[in-house]
XYZ file of C-alpha atoms in Angstrom:
771
model
C 0.000 0.000 0.000
C 1.596 3.327 -0.941
C 1.342 6.671 0.701
C 2.578 10.120 -0.052
C 6.088 11.055 1.207
C 6.023 13.745 3.846
C 9.017 16.081 3.769
C 9.836 19.083 5.871
C 12.790 21.492 5.966
C 13.865 24.707 7.819
C 13.609 27.825 5.834
C 15.858 30.865 6.375
C 12.922 32.858 7.585
C 12.781 30.583 10.628
C 9.598 28.776 9.548
C 9.116 25.090 8.879
C 7.690 24.227 5.492
C 5.867 20.914 4.884
C 5.614 19.292 1.485
C 3.517 16.309 0.555
C 5.015 14.215 -2.182
C 2.457 12.836 -4.602
C 1.698 9.172 -4.230
C 2.592 6.953 -7.058
C -0.289 5.686 -8.965
C -1.033 2.172 -8.064
C -3.735 -0.147 -7.118
C -3.179 0.301 -3.426
C -3.573 4.154 -3.147
C -7.162 4.077 -2.732
C -6.881 1.498 -0.077
C -5.127 3.727 2.650
C -7.028 3.446 5.954
C -8.504 6.588 7.454
C -6.687 6.060 10.789
C -3.353 6.187 9.123
C -4.238 9.418 7.407
C -5.281 11.001 10.703
C -2.022 9.989 12.343
C -0.108 11.468 9.533
C -1.901 14.782 9.785
C -1.358 14.863 13.539
C 2.366 14.376 13.088
C 2.459 17.226 10.625
C 0.703 19.543 13.055
C 3.115 18.643 15.882
C 6.063 19.370 13.686
C 4.587 22.733 12.661
C 3.877 23.690 16.266
C 7.417 22.777 17.303
C 8.833 24.895 14.504
C 6.711 27.854 15.489
C 7.773 27.574 19.132
C 11.426 27.383 18.151
C 11.089 30.406 15.856
C 9.460 32.482 18.569
C 12.148 31.540 21.035
C 14.860 32.558 18.700
C 13.113 35.881 17.909
C 12.731 36.664 21.636
C 16.376 35.866 22.174
C 17.367 38.209 19.355
C 15.140 40.989 20.670
C 16.537 40.520 24.155
C 20.093 40.811 22.857
C 19.176 43.948 20.901
C 17.526 45.460 23.997
C 20.564 44.743 26.162
C 22.822 46.302 23.542
C 20.615 49.415 23.460
C 20.672 49.542 27.252
C 24.454 49.350 27.251
C 24.657 52.070 24.598
C 22.281 54.328 26.540
C 24.264 53.693 29.711
C 27.478 54.548 27.850
C 25.932 57.707 26.442
C 24.693 58.659 29.895
C 28.156 58.113 31.343
C 29.698 60.138 28.545
C 27.188 62.941 29.029
C 27.767 63.080 32.763
C 31.539 63.021 32.279
C 31.499 65.628 29.500
C 29.166 67.967 31.411
C 31.288 67.652 34.535
C 28.094 66.924 36.438
C 27.404 64.272 39.007
C 24.217 62.390 39.781
C 22.902 62.526 43.315
C 20.148 61.037 45.412
C 19.070 62.358 48.751
C 17.100 60.180 51.151
C 14.894 62.426 53.262
C 14.412 59.650 55.809
C 18.063 58.861 56.521
C 19.461 62.262 55.507
C 22.050 60.398 53.453
C 23.369 61.765 50.183
C 24.501 59.407 47.453
C 26.750 60.996 44.824
C 27.458 59.221 41.583
C 29.972 60.492 39.086
C 31.611 59.143 35.952
C 35.401 59.038 35.827
C 37.894 57.634 33.339
C 39.998 54.719 34.554
C 43.606 54.021 33.669
C 42.506 52.556 30.355
C 40.496 55.722 29.663
C 37.273 53.718 29.997
C 34.479 55.545 31.761
C 33.542 54.009 35.087
C 30.785 54.876 37.540
C 31.792 55.840 41.078
C 29.196 56.175 43.832
C 29.728 57.596 47.312
C 27.232 57.502 50.157
C 27.722 60.401 52.549
C 25.736 60.817 55.732
C 26.794 64.477 55.877
C 26.107 66.541 52.703
C 28.874 68.947 53.880
C 27.080 72.140 52.899
C 28.718 75.389 53.945
C 27.221 76.564 57.266
C 26.491 80.006 55.840
C 24.514 78.487 52.963
C 22.694 75.712 54.833
C 19.668 77.784 55.943
C 19.007 78.919 52.374
C 19.347 75.342 51.036
C 16.873 74.045 53.617
C 14.429 76.789 52.702
C 14.679 75.927 48.996
C 14.047 72.282 49.841
C 10.992 73.115 51.988
C 9.603 75.353 49.239
C 9.919 72.521 46.721
C 8.395 69.905 48.999
C 5.490 72.256 49.726
C 4.865 72.603 45.998
C 5.994 76.200 45.598
C 8.472 75.268 42.845
C 8.267 72.601 40.143
C 11.929 71.683 40.700
C 14.365 71.807 43.551
C 17.213 74.153 42.625
C 19.946 75.614 44.792
C 23.323 77.275 44.272
C 25.524 76.981 47.323
C 28.924 75.906 48.596
C 29.831 72.281 49.292
C 33.135 70.761 50.282
C 34.846 69.106 47.336
C 37.058 66.047 47.102
C 40.110 68.247 47.714
C 38.629 69.509 50.979
C 38.060 73.008 49.593
C 34.701 74.774 49.395
C 33.301 74.992 45.899
C 30.156 76.470 44.443
C 27.714 73.937 42.984
C 24.380 74.207 41.239
C 21.894 71.459 42.234
C 18.776 70.533 40.264
C 16.469 67.695 41.273
C 12.979 66.206 41.479
C 11.167 63.696 43.658
C 11.802 60.085 42.568
C 10.168 58.141 45.404
C 7.182 58.605 47.654
C 5.860 56.620 50.606
C 2.409 55.097 50.925
C 1.045 58.417 52.078
C 2.371 60.213 49.036
C 5.108 62.017 50.881
C 8.372 62.495 49.034
C 11.111 60.374 50.552
C 13.786 60.579 47.898
C 15.005 63.323 45.579
C 17.441 62.813 42.742
C 19.116 65.090 40.278
C 22.364 66.494 38.975
C 24.987 68.811 40.404
C 27.568 70.965 38.607
C 30.620 72.848 39.817
C 29.975 76.500 38.927
C 33.129 78.103 40.393
C 34.359 79.123 36.936
C 30.906 80.353 35.915
C 30.633 82.476 39.030
C 34.127 83.856 38.391
C 33.134 84.700 34.828
C 29.947 86.351 36.040
C 31.926 88.246 38.655
C 34.355 89.423 35.993
C 31.442 90.435 33.779
C 29.874 92.433 36.586
C 33.197 94.083 37.371
C 33.666 94.958 33.706
C 30.171 96.405 33.553
C 30.773 98.383 36.737
C 34.106 99.657 35.433
C 32.554 100.690 32.148
C 29.720 102.421 33.980
C 32.050 104.301 36.304
C 34.759 105.238 33.770
C 35.334 108.932 33.272
C 36.049 108.258 29.606
C 33.254 107.839 27.135
C 32.779 104.153 26.224
C 30.596 102.881 23.396
C 30.177 99.305 22.203
C 29.526 99.108 18.453
C 28.497 96.261 16.167
C 30.364 95.266 13.023
C 28.613 98.067 11.084
C 29.555 100.657 13.720
C 26.032 100.905 15.068
C 25.686 101.606 18.774
C 25.004 98.600 20.996
C 25.485 100.201 24.406
C 27.116 103.267 25.958
C 28.164 104.346 29.439
C 27.048 107.486 31.337
C 30.265 109.328 30.446
C 29.346 108.987 26.775
C 26.032 110.745 27.406
C 27.727 113.441 29.445
C 30.324 114.071 26.748
C 28.134 113.824 23.655
C 24.811 115.031 25.039
C 23.052 111.919 23.668
C 21.096 109.604 25.987
C 21.514 105.843 25.431
C 18.079 105.563 23.836
C 19.028 108.346 21.390
C 21.892 106.385 19.862
C 20.848 102.719 20.243
C 21.120 101.088 16.771
C 22.204 104.458 15.312
C 25.437 104.653 13.327
C 28.611 106.153 14.719
C 28.524 108.666 11.863
C 26.002 110.521 14.020
C 29.005 112.043 15.837
C 31.058 112.999 12.760
C 32.127 116.652 12.843
C 32.116 119.026 9.847
C 35.549 120.220 11.007
C 37.049 117.143 9.320
C 36.411 115.611 5.919
C 33.930 112.730 5.720
C 36.643 110.659 4.051
C 38.756 110.945 7.183
C 36.103 109.161 9.249
C 35.666 106.498 6.550
C 39.417 105.883 6.557
C 39.416 105.543 10.352
C 36.686 102.907 10.298
C 38.370 101.062 7.463
C 41.576 101.010 9.498
C 39.719 99.496 12.446
C 38.316 96.762 10.198
C 41.709 96.094 8.625
C 43.993 96.249 11.633
C 41.648 95.581 14.528
C 42.340 98.908 16.230
C 42.906 102.638 15.692
C 44.018 105.417 18.045
C 44.256 109.154 17.514
C 42.557 112.499 17.916
C 39.426 113.433 16.042
C 36.702 116.028 16.209
C 33.166 114.990 17.135
C 29.891 116.867 17.136
C 27.750 116.925 20.252
C 23.968 116.777 20.239
C 23.768 120.564 20.662
C 25.975 121.077 17.581
C 29.126 122.116 19.435
C 32.440 120.598 18.424
C 34.784 118.729 20.758
C 38.218 117.242 20.159
C 38.484 113.666 21.402
C 41.410 111.389 22.073
C 39.907 108.142 20.787
C 40.840 104.475 20.693
C 38.746 101.876 18.911
C 39.495 98.158 19.349
C 37.944 95.033 17.906
C 36.466 92.321 20.143
C 36.169 88.919 18.465
C 33.012 86.981 19.206
C 32.844 83.191 19.789
C 31.471 80.752 17.227
C 32.488 82.938 14.320
C 29.949 85.668 15.067
C 30.632 89.126 13.662
C 32.987 91.155 15.843
C 32.120 94.042 18.112
C 34.102 97.269 18.569
C 34.778 99.224 21.738
C 35.303 102.962 21.286
C 36.905 104.776 24.243
C 37.119 108.571 23.954
C 38.124 111.497 26.162
C 37.217 115.118 25.627
C 40.569 116.917 25.233
C 39.194 120.169 23.863
C 40.255 122.171 26.894
C 43.586 120.416 27.087
C 44.131 121.115 23.402
C 43.331 124.766 23.974
C 45.742 124.933 26.895
C 48.426 123.180 24.859
C 47.910 125.679 22.063
C 48.210 128.509 24.567
C 51.312 126.983 26.130
C 52.797 126.464 22.684
C 52.057 130.090 21.929
C 53.484 131.227 25.258
C 56.571 129.114 24.649
C 57.215 130.756 21.293
C 55.593 134.193 21.333
C 55.678 137.276 23.505
C 52.222 137.838 24.961
C 52.582 141.611 25.165
C 53.598 142.350 21.574
C 52.628 139.139 19.778
C 56.150 138.890 18.367
C 58.263 135.719 18.451
C 60.234 135.367 21.686
C 63.841 134.345 22.209
C 63.039 130.638 21.824
C 61.319 130.989 18.467
C 63.954 133.514 17.361
C 66.688 130.928 17.940
C 64.760 128.369 15.903
C 64.076 130.728 13.000
C 67.601 132.137 13.073
C 69.003 128.599 12.863
C 66.899 127.858 9.806
C 67.861 131.196 8.249
C 71.569 130.392 8.717
C 71.085 127.005 7.023
C 69.400 128.683 4.046
C 72.037 131.395 3.829
C 74.819 128.813 3.927
C 73.125 126.743 1.231
C 72.413 129.722 -1.035
C 75.726 131.491 -0.233
C 73.980 134.672 0.909
C 74.620 137.041 3.788
C 72.378 137.355 6.808
C 72.186 140.148 9.366
C 70.842 140.231 12.890
C 69.793 143.619 14.236
C 69.664 143.991 18.030
C 67.582 146.984 19.096
C 67.243 148.530 22.570
C 64.940 151.450 23.415
C 66.875 154.366 24.913
C 65.923 155.400 28.451
C 62.925 153.104 28.457
C 63.386 152.535 32.175
C 62.406 156.142 32.745
C 59.117 155.515 30.949
C 58.161 152.814 33.452
C 59.384 154.865 36.395
C 57.617 158.082 35.411
C 54.531 157.061 33.445
C 53.952 153.635 34.951
C 54.219 150.110 33.626
C 50.867 150.241 31.840
C 52.084 153.109 29.668
C 55.420 151.349 29.264
C 53.612 148.291 27.905
C 51.747 150.445 25.394
C 55.037 151.958 24.269
C 56.488 148.478 23.767
C 53.489 147.368 21.695
C 53.669 150.478 19.535
C 57.444 150.108 19.122
C 57.047 146.463 18.093
C 54.448 147.408 15.485
C 56.634 150.237 14.147
C 59.656 147.952 13.907
C 57.724 145.233 12.064
C 56.352 147.784 9.598
C 59.832 149.106 8.776
C 61.544 145.716 8.541
C 58.716 144.096 6.582
C 56.015 141.562 7.367
C 57.958 138.715 5.776
C 60.928 139.100 8.114
C 61.264 137.860 11.678
C 61.046 140.539 14.356
C 61.318 139.217 17.916
C 61.208 140.582 21.439
C 64.028 139.003 23.417
C 63.603 140.803 26.757
C 62.071 143.913 28.364
C 62.817 146.660 25.818
C 65.118 144.651 23.538
C 64.091 143.545 20.048
C 65.799 141.760 17.171
C 65.225 141.613 13.443
C 66.520 138.905 11.088
C 67.434 140.172 7.614
C 67.910 137.417 5.026
C 69.072 137.369 1.391
C 71.559 140.229 1.785
C 74.416 140.910 -0.601
C 76.391 143.361 1.543
C 76.785 144.902 4.968
C 75.485 148.201 3.598
C 72.001 146.716 3.156
C 71.821 145.886 6.865
C 73.151 149.325 7.828
C 70.586 150.969 5.516
C 67.771 149.013 7.207
C 69.053 150.081 10.628
C 69.056 153.723 9.487
C 65.463 153.366 8.254
C 64.502 152.113 11.700
C 66.192 155.083 13.386
C 64.428 157.486 11.033
C 61.064 155.803 11.535
C 61.350 156.161 15.308
C 61.859 159.912 14.966
C 58.108 160.108 14.466
C 56.109 159.825 17.717
C 54.538 156.502 18.595
C 50.779 156.824 18.759
C 49.605 155.129 21.930
C 45.945 156.132 21.601
C 43.825 158.920 20.160
C 45.197 161.469 22.619
C 48.633 160.243 23.654
C 51.796 160.139 21.572
C 55.277 159.259 22.748
C 58.715 159.629 21.190
C 61.496 157.197 21.993
C 64.718 156.398 20.160
C 66.471 153.059 19.687
C 70.111 152.024 19.680
C 70.922 149.256 17.222
C 73.720 146.700 17.014
C 74.396 144.659 13.861
C 76.105 141.288 13.410
C 76.544 139.445 10.096
C 76.652 135.866 8.915
C 79.136 134.541 7.920
C 81.424 137.497 8.553
C 81.055 137.657 12.337
C 79.538 134.361 13.481
C 78.314 130.986 12.262
C 75.784 130.068 14.960
C 72.709 131.864 16.372
C 74.087 132.351 19.898
C 77.200 134.121 18.630
C 75.235 136.296 16.224
C 72.962 137.353 19.063
C 75.877 137.960 21.431
C 77.835 140.070 18.915
C 74.786 142.109 17.911
C 74.113 142.753 21.609
C 77.708 143.894 22.082
C 77.464 146.241 19.107
C 74.215 147.661 20.504
C 75.911 148.513 23.823
C 78.628 150.329 21.942
C 76.007 152.266 19.966
C 74.330 153.249 23.213
C 77.672 154.277 24.724
C 78.351 156.413 21.637
C 75.412 158.668 22.456
C 72.277 156.579 21.768
C 70.004 156.834 18.742
C 72.719 155.206 16.705
C 73.560 151.944 14.993
C 76.902 150.182 14.996
C 78.133 147.075 13.241
C 80.109 144.586 15.280
C 83.907 144.698 15.061
C 86.554 142.450 16.534
C 87.685 145.200 18.883
C 84.316 145.016 20.583
C 85.113 141.432 21.515
C 87.828 142.698 23.837
C 85.226 144.574 25.874
C 82.969 141.543 25.763
C 85.690 139.258 27.073
C 86.574 141.755 29.772
C 82.963 141.814 30.912
C 82.932 138.019 30.961
C 86.145 137.853 32.993
C 84.916 140.463 35.437
C 81.653 138.578 35.860
C 83.528 135.359 36.604
C 85.772 137.108 39.125
C 82.804 138.753 40.833
C 81.385 135.382 41.809
C 84.345 134.755 44.155
C 85.216 138.315 45.106
C 83.913 137.975 48.683
C 85.727 134.754 49.536
C 88.952 136.126 48.054
C 88.753 139.223 50.226
C 89.138 141.640 47.310
C 86.443 144.086 48.442
C 87.039 147.163 50.584
C 84.832 149.800 52.132
C 85.722 153.484 52.148
C 83.747 156.037 54.129
C 82.762 159.625 53.239
C 81.641 161.839 56.145
C 78.444 163.897 56.142
C 78.523 167.242 57.926
C 75.603 168.810 59.793
C 75.328 172.295 58.290
C 73.753 173.773 61.384
C 76.639 173.072 63.790
C 79.476 171.711 61.667
C 79.504 168.333 63.423
C 80.085 165.042 61.594
C 77.146 162.835 62.485
C 77.078 160.368 59.612
C 79.261 158.599 57.060
C 78.379 156.805 53.828
C 79.967 153.419 53.184
C 81.197 153.162 49.576
C 82.321 149.917 47.956
C 85.646 149.465 46.170
C 87.041 146.460 44.295
C 90.787 146.112 43.975
C 91.306 143.002 41.843
C 94.773 141.436 41.655
C 93.925 140.371 38.108
C 92.070 143.408 36.764
C 93.275 146.211 39.023
C 91.046 148.897 40.530
C 87.551 148.495 39.045
C 85.205 151.496 39.276
C 81.874 150.786 41.004
C 80.042 152.044 37.917
C 81.531 149.074 36.032
C 81.344 146.178 38.443
C 78.082 146.892 40.318
C 75.853 146.564 37.171
C 77.713 143.348 36.318
C 77.173 142.057 39.854
C 73.450 142.788 39.548
C 73.287 141.019 36.176
C 74.963 137.835 37.416
C 73.339 137.817 40.873
C 76.624 138.313 42.746
C 75.236 141.528 44.243
C 73.356 139.475 46.881
C 76.416 138.033 48.686
C 78.343 141.268 48.022
C 75.535 143.309 49.572
C 75.446 141.055 52.627
C 79.195 141.502 53.045
C 78.860 145.309 52.805
C 76.169 145.344 55.488
C 78.193 143.174 57.847
C 81.437 145.103 57.255
C 79.831 148.542 57.646
C 78.097 147.563 60.903
C 81.230 145.898 62.261
C 83.381 148.938 61.410
C 81.039 151.512 62.952
C 80.606 149.400 66.087
C 84.390 149.256 66.426
C 84.571 153.046 66.007
C 82.017 153.543 68.749
C 84.126 151.404 71.038
C 87.164 153.467 70.018
C 85.527 156.702 71.177
C 83.496 157.932 68.204
C 80.228 159.602 69.220
C 77.467 156.939 69.378
C 75.250 159.411 67.471
C 77.364 158.881 64.330
C 75.541 156.615 61.893
C 76.490 154.832 58.685
C 74.603 154.780 55.370
C 74.761 151.665 53.183
C 73.607 151.554 49.565
C 71.158 148.782 48.686
C 70.772 147.635 45.079
C 67.442 147.003 43.417
C 68.143 143.271 43.259
C 68.895 143.155 46.980
C 65.789 145.075 47.846
C 63.416 143.114 45.616
C 64.754 139.564 45.659
C 66.734 138.881 48.794
C 65.567 138.575 52.350
C 67.136 141.911 53.161
C 65.493 142.336 56.548
C 67.085 139.081 57.750
C 70.490 140.176 56.460
C 70.140 143.522 58.260
C 69.089 141.847 61.510
C 71.995 139.427 61.284
C 74.519 142.218 60.637
C 73.245 144.255 63.588
C 73.215 141.242 65.901
C 76.715 140.105 64.979
C 78.238 143.580 65.321
C 76.258 144.750 68.332
C 75.436 148.006 66.503
C 72.284 149.874 67.471
C 69.643 149.805 64.659
C 69.323 153.601 64.926
C 72.960 153.899 63.763
C 72.222 152.218 60.411
C 70.640 153.888 57.379
C 69.792 152.081 54.143
C 69.972 154.048 50.895
C 67.719 153.100 47.977
C 67.441 154.941 44.690
C 64.295 156.819 43.834
C 63.636 154.608 40.788
C 63.724 151.410 42.889
C 61.120 152.760 45.305
C 58.860 154.216 42.633
C 58.907 151.089 40.426
C 56.464 149.432 42.809
C 55.548 151.800 45.586
C 53.041 149.410 47.191
C 55.561 146.568 47.536
C 58.289 149.024 48.565
C 56.093 150.387 51.350
C 55.543 146.912 52.784
C 59.257 146.097 52.750
C 60.255 149.461 54.201
C 57.855 148.962 57.087
C 59.901 145.899 58.072
C 62.993 148.078 58.399
C 61.126 150.707 60.380
C 60.117 147.994 62.833
C 63.799 147.144 63.230
C 64.567 150.802 63.967
C 66.640 151.273 60.793
C 66.439 154.582 58.863
C 65.705 154.807 55.122
C 67.172 157.341 52.711
C 66.166 158.007 49.085
C 69.393 158.282 47.086
C 69.844 160.394 43.913
C 66.544 162.135 44.591
C 65.360 164.409 41.811
C 66.548 162.263 38.897
C 63.127 160.606 38.676
C 59.607 161.923 38.913
C 58.355 160.805 42.265
C 54.829 161.545 43.253
C 54.546 163.680 46.386
C 51.667 161.517 47.509
C 53.827 158.394 47.251
C 56.678 160.073 49.098
C 54.327 160.946 51.916
C 53.180 157.343 52.165
C 56.663 155.797 52.122
C 58.238 155.252 55.566
C 61.458 157.144 54.711
C 63.648 159.471 56.801
C 66.037 161.208 54.412
C 66.232 162.620 50.890
C 69.641 162.846 49.201
C 69.845 165.465 46.439
C 71.700 164.089 43.429
C 75.142 165.496 42.669
C 73.988 166.589 39.203
C 71.794 169.302 40.725
C 74.483 170.438 43.178
C 76.974 170.821 40.301
C 74.621 173.265 38.583
C 74.030 175.506 41.591
C 74.786 179.226 41.132
C 76.076 178.753 37.569
C 75.273 181.710 35.351
C 72.457 181.134 32.914
C 71.402 177.893 34.612
C 68.814 178.512 37.289
C 66.919 175.235 36.779
C 69.202 173.213 39.108
C 68.953 175.947 41.736
C 65.158 175.906 41.515
C 65.000 172.101 41.731
C 67.351 172.012 44.718
C 65.384 174.715 46.547
C 62.123 172.889 45.807
C 63.451 169.536 47.054
C 64.616 171.075 50.345
C 61.291 172.833 50.853
C 59.320 169.692 50.034
C 61.413 167.611 52.423
C 60.852 170.103 55.219
C 57.137 169.951 54.564
C 57.220 166.143 54.850
C 59.446 166.247 57.937
C 62.398 164.614 56.161
C 66.123 165.257 56.493
C 67.952 166.494 53.380
C 71.499 165.533 52.420
C 73.217 167.296 49.510
C 75.691 165.069 47.646
C 78.737 166.217 45.720
C 79.357 169.522 47.558
C 82.739 170.770 46.276
C 82.741 174.570 46.585
C 82.203 176.968 49.479
C 79.561 178.732 47.379
C 77.539 175.556 47.090
C 77.895 174.975 50.825
C 76.816 178.533 51.626
C 73.756 178.271 49.368
C 72.714 175.011 51.017
C 73.098 176.502 54.472
C 70.984 179.452 53.373
C 68.245 177.046 52.179
C 68.382 175.184 55.518
C 69.701 171.965 54.064
C 70.443 169.546 56.916
C 73.642 167.786 55.862
C 76.265 168.052 53.150
C 78.531 165.408 51.679
C 81.346 165.872 49.189
C 85.015 166.555 48.618
C 84.664 169.958 50.260
C 83.967 168.100 53.510
C 86.204 165.094 52.901
C 86.995 162.582 50.185
C 86.104 158.915 50.795
C 88.645 157.438 53.214
C 89.755 154.028 54.354
C 88.373 152.882 57.716
C 91.462 153.816 59.747
C 91.759 157.274 58.158
C 88.050 157.940 58.635
C 88.261 156.922 62.296
C 91.066 159.434 62.811
C 89.037 162.079 60.940
C 86.004 161.525 63.166
C 88.010 161.658 66.369
C 89.666 164.929 65.297
C 86.274 166.360 64.277
C 84.945 165.576 67.749
C 87.908 167.349 69.343
C 86.995 170.443 67.312
C 83.340 170.246 68.313
C 81.728 173.647 68.455
C 84.290 175.164 66.054
C 83.450 176.387 62.580
C 82.677 173.977 59.789
C 85.587 172.104 58.323
C 87.485 174.381 55.906
C 88.067 173.537 52.331
C 91.174 171.436 51.718
C 92.281 172.176 48.118
C 94.127 168.884 47.978
C 90.932 167.029 48.733
C 89.136 168.230 45.599
C 89.110 165.883 42.628
C 91.365 166.763 39.759
């Protein structure tokens, strides 16, 4: 009996497939029992069920492996995320108060491993713990959707560190109360430091005195500080998103501002000065610096513009530059700018093989203008003289004021000395016409001019100036209102002056000075009650130097201060010695005081020291000052003279009558004596010259009115003495009485005069008169 073959095989899809082979045709096929067929079908079903079960098992196993792989990958990603974010995972059990911290760390093989630590003490900083507990209570009470706290916790190194905690409830008890919170924590020390730095930077920017503006890549305003608003007049809301061109000033070309911004883009910075326009339209000069700030992630850069208003400083600098180079009174170049221009002129003359002349001009007797008409009028004369000189020389040539009444003119492109001399003569002629000071006042003054030439006399500016100055002094000595060109013979005088000046600086320590004394006779009784101390210099190198030569030099070089102190000390010491030797204590000594001593030195201290060291009574000392010194600044003179009056020292006005003192000023000055200048005494009683007689009579009468003593200087004839006695002059001094004498000779003279007390006035000694 045949039956169909049953075959089965496993397919790749995991399913069993059954195949029934066809039965061969035969006589027995129709004879298969039904029970056999049922058994066969049952076997097939069992096989199919077994295949299905096996397939499902294998599919579940594959899915399980895939799930485990995904779990491992997610765990690895979680570890990597925690490690990369520098965060740790934490769980806090509210029941046990234990904190479990889990962090991911690399091992020695650089594999990421999980490390968990259970800590019964969270180690929160005591100062932060109350705030942390409050945040936790607020979360548990439902006030916040998440627990979040930033506080300090102790790190693995034992140091406090700032951490940011975030967490949520992950477990609740049967009553719904939260018993466990979990979350992440991050160290935020660096973030807090960055935020602190940002706040500091913002505070600094806000408090800076300089204007600060942050600009975007197109130079539009992003933010500004208060100093910007104060400087520009614009409020922050006025300029936000506006372009920096809003501040461009019309004082500079628009292209200049475009070039500046292009430079910032190209080089990353720019610094310099530029003009800006304020909101009210006014212009300010700013010292500006613009720098580029690169942004992260390739964003377009920002620019920071820092600016300071230097308008006032610029104005002051301009004024200082002007003051450094120009004379404020006349507007002419000063000595500094003259030297610079003269140097350039010499370079041009040397290159072009031309001559150059320097004219040095001094106004004759200008000192008298200040003394008589006042410094205000003197300044007007100087301005008018400067204008006159510039007009004659020409606008294209340099005219400079080098000191008080001294001017220079630089003459370029000359072919001969005669051209310079002709220009000097034109100046002299021009000054013959009065200077017009205003609509009502005119003033005539003459100059003396010295000329030096390049390259004939000098090659450098200092020598040209020195030689022109020397030539000017010779022109003045020749009678004033003259011009002279420098010659080599003048250098001899110049060198002599230089040598004398050098010697004067050590004249006191070398003991080369000497005092001589000239007695003053009281005309009423013939007694000698005063002497004048006169200074002499007997130099081993230069011989006997007249006071008229060395005293002006001493004043110029400042040596007059120590010389004057020596004279005071020597005069007081000598008179004190005379008193001890028997000279009448009523005899006093007069000492001349120079202008420099009176105005610049602490003269009252020197006088006090001289009196203290010598033991001389202050009433025996008289200081003589010239009329011009006192009148130059009567207010200051009065204050200084009061100091001497407090010491008990007398004050005499020397050479009185040569100036033009105001009677009102004389009355206010604390003086004791007027000394009539020798020039007026010389002219007394001369035929055809009554002016000196009138002046002398007037001075004596005025002094009597003011309660002052009068001393006549230079009395040399009995007729002069008789006239002075007739006019009730108090004292006389001159060769008729006695020539100046050395200290020993004068002491003998005084002692003999005392022995003849009550006799007639000392008779004329013909041998005592000057030749």
